Short mmCIF file of C-alpha atoms and ligand atoms in Angstrom, two decimals:
data_model
loop_
_atom_site.label_atom_id
_atom_site.label_comp_id
_atom_site.label_asym_id
_atom_site.label_seq_id
_atom_site.Cartn_x
_atom_site.Cartn_y
_atom_site.Cartn_z
CA MET A 5 54.67 -194.48 -1.74
CA ARG A 6 57.16 -195.37 -4.85
CA ALA A 7 56.09 -191.72 -6.22
CA LEU A 8 56.96 -190.09 -2.99
CA ALA A 9 59.99 -191.95 -2.84
CA ALA A 10 60.81 -190.79 -6.37
CA LEU A 11 60.16 -187.32 -5.33
CA ALA A 12 62.16 -187.27 -2.48
CA LEU A 13 65.49 -188.32 -4.57
CA CYS A 14 64.76 -185.70 -6.85
CA ALA A 15 64.44 -183.01 -4.52
CA CYS A 16 67.47 -184.32 -2.58
CA ALA A 17 69.50 -183.83 -5.85
CA ALA A 18 68.26 -180.67 -6.55
CA ALA A 19 68.73 -179.44 -3.38
CA ALA A 20 72.77 -179.61 -3.42
CA ALA A 21 73.52 -176.13 -3.22
CA ALA A 22 70.26 -174.74 -2.06
CA PRO A 23 69.95 -173.74 1.46
CA PRO A 24 67.62 -176.48 3.26
CA ARG A 25 62.99 -176.21 3.07
CA PRO A 26 61.85 -174.63 5.96
CA GLU A 27 60.13 -177.58 8.20
CA PRO A 28 57.82 -177.94 8.36
CA PRO A 29 56.66 -176.23 5.22
CA LEU A 30 54.07 -174.12 5.81
CA PRO A 31 51.39 -172.07 3.10
CA GLY A 32 51.43 -168.16 3.94
CA THR A 33 47.97 -168.41 5.41
CA HIS A 34 49.38 -170.09 8.47
CA PHE A 35 50.74 -166.95 9.64
CA LEU A 36 47.37 -164.92 8.68
CA GLY A 37 45.34 -163.38 11.17
CA SER A 38 42.55 -165.11 11.59
CA ASP A 39 40.21 -162.44 9.70
CA LEU A 40 42.27 -162.57 6.62
CA LYS A 41 42.39 -166.12 6.87
CA ALA A 42 38.60 -166.69 6.97
CA LEU A 43 38.19 -164.06 3.87
CA GLN A 44 40.21 -165.80 2.13
CA ALA A 45 37.91 -169.60 3.33
CA ASP A 46 34.82 -167.78 2.07
CA ASP A 47 33.75 -168.14 -1.82
CA PHE A 48 31.39 -165.20 -1.05
CA ALA A 49 33.75 -162.69 0.34
CA ASN A 50 36.99 -163.40 -1.28
CA PRO A 51 37.24 -160.82 -3.23
CA GLY A 52 39.33 -162.69 -5.63
CA LEU A 53 36.43 -164.44 -6.73
CA LEU A 54 35.20 -161.59 -8.55
CA TRP A 55 38.57 -161.82 -11.09
CA VAL A 56 37.99 -165.20 -11.32
CA ALA A 57 33.94 -164.75 -12.46
CA ARG A 58 35.57 -162.59 -14.59
CA GLY A 59 38.19 -165.05 -15.94
CA GLU A 60 35.42 -167.62 -16.52
CA ALA A 61 33.77 -165.37 -19.23
CA LEU A 62 36.94 -164.18 -20.69
CA TRP A 63 36.98 -167.92 -21.27
CA SER A 64 34.48 -168.21 -23.55
CA GLU A 65 34.57 -164.64 -25.59
CA GLY A 66 36.29 -163.75 -28.74
CA ALA A 67 35.52 -164.92 -31.69
CA LYS A 68 38.70 -167.30 -31.07
CA PRO A 69 37.89 -167.73 -27.36
CA CYS A 70 40.13 -170.22 -25.38
CA ALA A 71 37.42 -172.66 -25.04
CA ALA A 72 37.41 -173.09 -28.52
CA CYS A 73 40.58 -175.27 -27.97
CA HIS A 74 40.43 -176.41 -24.72
CA GLY A 75 36.87 -176.78 -24.07
CA GLU A 76 35.76 -176.70 -20.20
CA ALA A 77 38.72 -175.29 -18.41
CA ALA A 78 37.25 -177.73 -15.29
CA ARG A 79 39.13 -180.61 -16.81
CA SER A 80 41.45 -179.33 -19.64
CA MET A 81 43.11 -176.62 -17.16
CA ARG A 82 42.92 -178.98 -13.82
CA GLY A 83 46.27 -179.44 -12.53
CA ALA A 84 47.87 -176.70 -15.26
CA ALA A 85 49.14 -174.19 -12.46
CA ALA A 86 50.77 -176.94 -10.46
CA ARG A 87 53.54 -177.71 -12.89
CA TYR A 88 54.18 -173.80 -13.46
CA PRO A 89 56.92 -172.42 -14.38
CA ARG A 90 57.32 -175.14 -16.90
CA PHE A 91 59.61 -175.80 -19.75
CA ASP A 92 57.43 -175.15 -22.85
CA ALA A 93 59.05 -177.32 -25.45
CA GLY A 94 56.81 -175.48 -28.66
CA LEU A 95 58.00 -171.98 -27.05
CA GLY A 96 61.36 -173.41 -26.68
CA ARG A 97 62.01 -171.17 -22.51
CA VAL A 98 60.90 -171.43 -19.50
CA VAL A 99 57.35 -169.85 -18.74
CA ASN A 100 55.44 -169.30 -16.13
CA LEU A 101 51.52 -169.18 -15.86
CA GLU A 102 50.99 -166.22 -17.51
CA GLY A 103 53.41 -166.06 -19.96
CA ARG A 104 51.94 -169.28 -21.34
CA ILE A 105 48.61 -167.95 -21.34
CA ASP A 106 50.28 -164.74 -23.34
CA ALA A 107 51.89 -167.17 -25.87
CA CYS A 108 47.90 -168.77 -26.71
CA ARG A 109 46.58 -164.78 -26.44
CA THR A 110 49.12 -164.28 -29.30
CA GLY A 111 50.28 -167.34 -31.18
CA ARG A 112 46.73 -168.80 -31.22
CA GLN A 113 44.24 -166.42 -30.87
CA GLY A 114 46.24 -163.35 -32.94
CA LEU A 115 45.65 -161.61 -30.53
CA PRO A 116 47.71 -158.29 -28.32
CA ALA A 117 49.49 -159.40 -25.37
CA PHE A 118 47.81 -158.26 -22.19
CA ALA A 119 49.83 -155.89 -20.26
CA PRO A 120 51.63 -157.01 -17.57
CA GLU A 121 49.01 -156.78 -13.75
CA SER A 122 46.30 -155.88 -16.64
CA PRO A 123 42.76 -157.27 -15.10
CA GLU A 124 42.33 -159.24 -18.01
CA ARG A 125 45.56 -161.36 -17.68
CA LEU A 126 44.83 -161.42 -13.89
CA ALA A 127 41.47 -162.74 -14.47
CA LEU A 128 42.51 -165.46 -16.63
CA ALA A 129 45.32 -166.59 -14.48
CA ALA A 130 43.21 -166.85 -11.19
CA PHE A 131 40.52 -168.56 -13.43
CA VAL A 132 43.43 -171.22 -14.39
CA ALA A 133 44.86 -171.67 -11.30
CA ARG A 134 41.45 -171.65 -9.94
CA GLN A 135 41.46 -175.00 -11.47
CA SER A 136 44.25 -176.74 -9.28
CA ARG A 137 42.85 -175.36 -6.17
CA GLY A 138 44.03 -177.80 -3.44
CA MET A 139 46.58 -179.95 -5.85
CA PRO A 140 50.28 -180.40 -5.00
CA LEU A 141 52.83 -177.87 -6.69
CA ALA A 142 54.87 -180.34 -8.42
CA VAL A 143 57.19 -178.57 -10.76
CA SER A 144 60.17 -180.07 -13.03
CA VAL A 145 63.15 -178.25 -12.20
CA ASP A 146 65.23 -180.49 -14.68
CA GLY A 147 66.48 -181.11 -18.10
CA PRO A 148 66.33 -177.63 -19.98
CA ALA A 149 64.81 -176.17 -16.90
CA ARG A 150 67.77 -176.58 -14.89
CA PRO A 151 69.40 -173.64 -15.91
CA VAL A 152 66.53 -171.14 -14.39
CA PHE A 153 66.20 -172.87 -11.17
CA GLU A 154 70.12 -173.23 -10.91
CA ARG A 155 69.91 -168.82 -11.58
CA GLY A 156 66.89 -168.68 -9.24
CA ARG A 157 68.59 -171.12 -6.65
CA ASP A 158 71.28 -168.39 -6.70
CA LEU A 159 69.87 -165.37 -6.63
CA TYR A 160 67.63 -166.73 -3.66
CA ARG A 161 70.53 -166.63 -1.54
CA THR A 162 72.24 -163.22 -2.77
CA ARG A 163 72.16 -160.16 -0.65
CA ILE A 164 70.43 -157.13 -2.66
CA GLY A 165 69.22 -153.43 -1.78
CA GLN A 166 70.15 -151.15 0.96
CA LEU A 167 69.06 -153.93 3.61
CA ASN A 168 71.83 -156.15 2.33
CA LEU A 169 69.81 -159.31 2.32
CA ALA A 170 68.89 -162.10 0.52
CA CYS A 171 65.64 -163.57 0.06
CA THR A 172 67.00 -166.82 2.90
CA HIS A 173 67.44 -164.46 5.34
CA CYS A 174 63.48 -163.25 5.84
CA HIS A 175 62.19 -166.11 4.35
CA ASP A 176 63.98 -169.19 5.83
CA GLU A 177 65.88 -167.55 8.80
CA ARG A 178 62.83 -165.98 10.00
CA TRP A 179 59.83 -167.05 9.22
CA GLY A 180 57.64 -166.77 12.06
CA LYS A 181 59.05 -163.55 13.67
CA THR A 182 57.13 -160.43 12.63
CA LEU A 183 58.85 -157.46 10.60
CA LEU A 184 57.30 -154.13 11.42
CA ALA A 185 54.74 -155.99 13.01
CA GLU A 186 53.75 -157.96 9.65
CA PRO A 187 54.60 -161.56 10.16
CA ILE A 188 56.95 -163.08 7.75
CA SER A 189 55.91 -166.55 5.88
CA GLN A 190 58.12 -168.98 4.67
CA GLY A 191 57.91 -167.31 1.14
CA HIS A 192 55.72 -169.82 -0.70
CA PRO A 193 54.11 -169.54 -4.25
CA THR A 194 50.88 -171.36 -3.38
CA ALA A 195 48.38 -168.20 -3.07
CA TRP A 196 48.78 -165.95 -6.34
CA PRO A 197 47.54 -164.59 -7.94
CA ALA A 198 46.10 -163.21 -4.82
CA TYR A 199 44.25 -160.32 -3.31
CA ARG A 200 46.48 -158.10 -1.16
CA VAL A 201 44.28 -155.43 0.62
CA GLU A 202 47.16 -152.85 1.44
CA TRP A 203 46.75 -153.06 -2.29
CA GLN A 204 43.23 -152.82 -2.68
CA THR A 205 43.78 -155.51 -5.90
CA LEU A 206 45.05 -158.85 -7.16
CA GLY A 207 48.53 -158.85 -7.91
CA SER A 208 50.52 -161.46 -9.85
CA LEU A 209 53.39 -163.10 -7.98
CA GLN A 210 55.73 -160.82 -10.35
CA ARG A 211 54.58 -157.95 -8.15
CA ARG A 212 54.51 -159.50 -4.58
CA LEU A 213 58.30 -160.09 -5.42
CA ARG A 214 58.70 -157.20 -6.59
CA ALA A 215 57.17 -155.67 -3.32
CA CYS A 216 59.84 -158.09 -1.72
CA PHE A 217 62.58 -156.28 -3.86
CA PHE A 218 60.97 -152.65 -2.66
CA GLY A 219 61.15 -153.38 1.00
CA VAL A 220 65.27 -154.16 1.00
CA ARG A 221 65.19 -151.09 -1.10
CA ALA A 222 66.70 -153.01 -3.84
CA ALA A 223 66.40 -151.84 -7.76
CA MET A 224 62.86 -153.74 -8.79
CA PRO A 225 63.82 -156.02 -11.84
CA ASP A 226 60.82 -155.24 -14.45
CA TYR A 227 57.77 -157.66 -14.97
CA GLY A 228 58.54 -160.70 -17.62
CA ASP A 229 61.76 -160.35 -16.34
CA GLY A 230 64.68 -163.50 -16.07
CA ASP A 231 65.45 -162.79 -12.45
CA LEU A 232 61.52 -163.14 -11.37
CA LEU A 233 61.10 -166.03 -13.93
CA ALA A 234 63.61 -167.78 -11.92
CA LEU A 235 62.48 -167.20 -8.54
CA GLU A 236 59.25 -167.95 -9.54
CA LEU A 237 60.98 -171.47 -10.43
CA TYR A 238 62.71 -172.12 -7.41
CA LEU A 239 60.16 -171.34 -5.16
CA ALA A 240 57.19 -173.64 -7.35
CA TRP A 241 60.87 -176.24 -6.17
CA ARG A 242 60.92 -175.43 -2.32
CA GLY A 243 57.30 -175.01 -1.96
CA GLU A 244 56.82 -178.77 -4.10
CA GLY A 245 53.68 -180.56 -2.32
CA LEU A 246 51.63 -177.97 -0.98
CA ALA A 247 48.33 -177.23 -1.99
CA LEU A 248 47.91 -174.33 -4.75
CA GLU A 249 45.24 -171.47 -2.73
CA SER A 250 44.96 -169.12 -5.52
CA PRO A 251 42.75 -166.60 -5.18
CA GLY A 252 44.91 -166.00 -2.12
CA VAL A 253 43.67 -163.47 0.33
CA ARG A 254 47.09 -161.11 1.75
CA ARG A 255 48.04 -158.11 3.99
C1 HEC B 303 63.52 -158.06 5.07
C2 HEC B 303 62.79 -159.25 4.98
C3 HEC B 303 61.86 -160.11 3.45
C4 HEC B 303 63.47 -160.39 2.50
C5 HEC B 303 64.97 -160.08 2.61
C6 HEC B 303 62.21 -161.19 1.33
N1 HEC B 303 60.92 -160.80 1.54
FE1 HEC B 303 59.33 -162.02 0.69
N2 HEC B 303 58.17 -161.53 1.94
C7 HEC B 303 58.74 -160.49 3.36
C8 HEC B 303 57.08 -160.10 3.54
C9 HEC B 303 56.80 -159.35 5.43
C10 HEC B 303 56.28 -160.41 3.03
C11 HEC B 303 54.56 -160.94 3.49
C12 HEC B 303 54.07 -161.42 4.78
C13 HEC B 303 54.96 -163.23 4.35
O1 HEC B 303 53.88 -163.23 3.35
O2 HEC B 303 55.67 -163.64 4.74
C14 HEC B 303 56.72 -161.07 2.20
C15 HEC B 303 56.31 -162.44 1.10
C16 HEC B 303 57.05 -162.83 -0.13
C17 HEC B 303 55.74 -164.22 -0.69
C18 HEC B 303 54.57 -164.21 -0.46
C19 HEC B 303 54.02 -165.47 0.53
C20 HEC B 303 52.74 -165.44 0.68
O3 HEC B 303 52.22 -167.21 1.03
O4 HEC B 303 51.69 -164.55 -0.17
C21 HEC B 303 56.76 -164.52 -1.25
C22 HEC B 303 56.44 -165.50 -2.54
C23 HEC B 303 57.82 -163.91 -1.13
N3 HEC B 303 57.91 -162.72 -0.14
C24 HEC B 303 59.67 -163.88 -1.69
C25 HEC B 303 60.46 -163.89 -1.90
C26 HEC B 303 61.64 -163.68 -2.27
C27 HEC B 303 61.45 -164.45 -3.28
C28 HEC B 303 62.59 -162.56 -1.49
C29 HEC B 303 64.31 -162.95 -2.34
C30 HEC B 303 63.82 -161.58 -3.96
C31 HEC B 303 62.17 -162.05 -0.83
N4 HEC B 303 60.45 -162.54 -0.60
C32 HEC B 303 62.76 -161.05 0.23
C33 HEC B 303 59.95 -160.03 3.72
C34 HEC B 303 61.02 -160.62 2.82
C1 HEC B 304 43.87 -172.61 -31.43
C2 HEC B 304 43.60 -173.31 -30.23
C3 HEC B 304 44.13 -172.20 -28.87
C4 HEC B 304 43.58 -171.17 -28.22
C5 HEC B 304 42.65 -170.22 -29.04
C6 HEC B 304 43.98 -171.25 -26.56
N1 HEC B 304 45.02 -172.21 -26.41
FE1 HEC B 304 45.63 -172.58 -25.15
N2 HEC B 304 47.21 -173.71 -25.95
C7 HEC B 304 46.81 -174.29 -27.07
C8 HEC B 304 47.58 -175.54 -27.44
C9 HEC B 304 47.90 -176.09 -28.63
C10 HEC B 304 48.26 -175.59 -26.26
C11 HEC B 304 48.93 -176.66 -25.75
C12 HEC B 304 50.91 -176.35 -25.95
C13 HEC B 304 51.47 -175.48 -27.39
O1 HEC B 304 51.35 -176.61 -28.06
O2 HEC B 304 51.26 -174.52 -27.85
C14 HEC B 304 47.67 -174.70 -25.37
C15 HEC B 304 48.21 -174.54 -23.69
C16 HEC B 304 47.94 -173.72 -22.75
C17 HEC B 304 48.14 -173.78 -21.44
C18 HEC B 304 49.03 -174.59 -21.06
C19 HEC B 304 48.37 -176.04 -20.61
C20 HEC B 304 49.23 -177.10 -19.92
O3 HEC B 304 48.67 -178.27 -19.13
O4 HEC B 304 50.30 -176.49 -19.52
C21 HEC B 304 47.16 -173.01 -20.80
C22 HEC B 304 47.58 -172.48 -19.24
C23 HEC B 304 46.38 -172.44 -21.90
N3 HEC B 304 47.07 -172.95 -23.09
C24 HEC B 304 45.67 -170.85 -21.52
C25 HEC B 304 44.86 -170.54 -22.51
C26 HEC B 304 43.81 -169.54 -22.49
C27 HEC B 304 43.77 -169.11 -21.04
C28 HEC B 304 43.59 -169.29 -23.27
C29 HEC B 304 42.16 -168.48 -23.91
C30 HEC B 304 43.08 -167.07 -23.55
C31 HEC B 304 44.20 -169.94 -24.95
N4 HEC B 304 44.84 -171.10 -24.42
C32 HEC B 304 43.33 -170.22 -26.06
C33 HEC B 304 46.07 -173.80 -27.95
C34 HEC B 304 44.88 -173.06 -27.51
#
């Protein structure tokens, strides 16, 4: 209870100039049709599990594998994904989960970085995220992460594109309604990386966010762009307490 009260306090402070969080908070899965809901819940049918299995293999591959330093992922990576994006003191910047994996690949393994949305990068991210399935999102937006959080919070309310809409107009003001026959969710990040039927493949949260930029006819930020990272941190704060469900299944 004490911990809960403390969380509520820091949430209030952070909320100072942010739109109120949707009440009650509902994961994107809530807004899926029963077919996709069932697909996500079934470990034998959820296509995202193929990437998780590939990530598990990659974990132990190579001359200096992830496992050499991190051991069994079920133990060492449990809860890690729920804390990202976060300020990484060693790197001196805020990184998302994929960025942290990239840093280990280049800095610790001495290997070339994976391309954004490459199958290997998605597989490792899905495998690591899977170790936190069911755990509540709990990021820190204080200290050195603060400016990134504030940037994300402000972007979230900035109108963009030819449709001149901000994230908040759809995901705070219109959730539960439909847009071109697609139900609009509250826009939480808990399912990602997720398998999207429209893509016929797994994709990162940044790819999903780029699709929202595209949807309002705005220029899409590049992968790794600071705006996308800031939005990711804001979304993680906004979804605090919701359970991680990667690999999710989405339309
Ligand atoms: C015109 C309405 C609209 C705007 C504006 C919009 N989105 Fe979306 N967004 C959607 C729709 C539709 C989907 C797919 C259905 C769903 O999950 O809501 C979606 C999906 C998402 C998801 C995935 C949710 C899930 O559970 O998989 C996230 C996260 C998200 N949007 C964040 C954002 C952010 C951040 C912005 C601002 C940069 C934004 N959206 C702007 C309509 C919009
Ligand atoms: C040579 C040792 C080494 C290897 C190999 C390595 N890492 Fe790391 N990793 C670390 C250390 C040390 C940290 C702690 C952060 C730091 O100081 O860089 C870390 C941190 C992480 C974190 C953040 C964990 C958290 O709780 O915040 C993730 C995720 C991660 N590594 C994933 C991977 C993956 C995936 C691979 C393989 C592609 C890998 N690492 C390979 C040493 C390694």
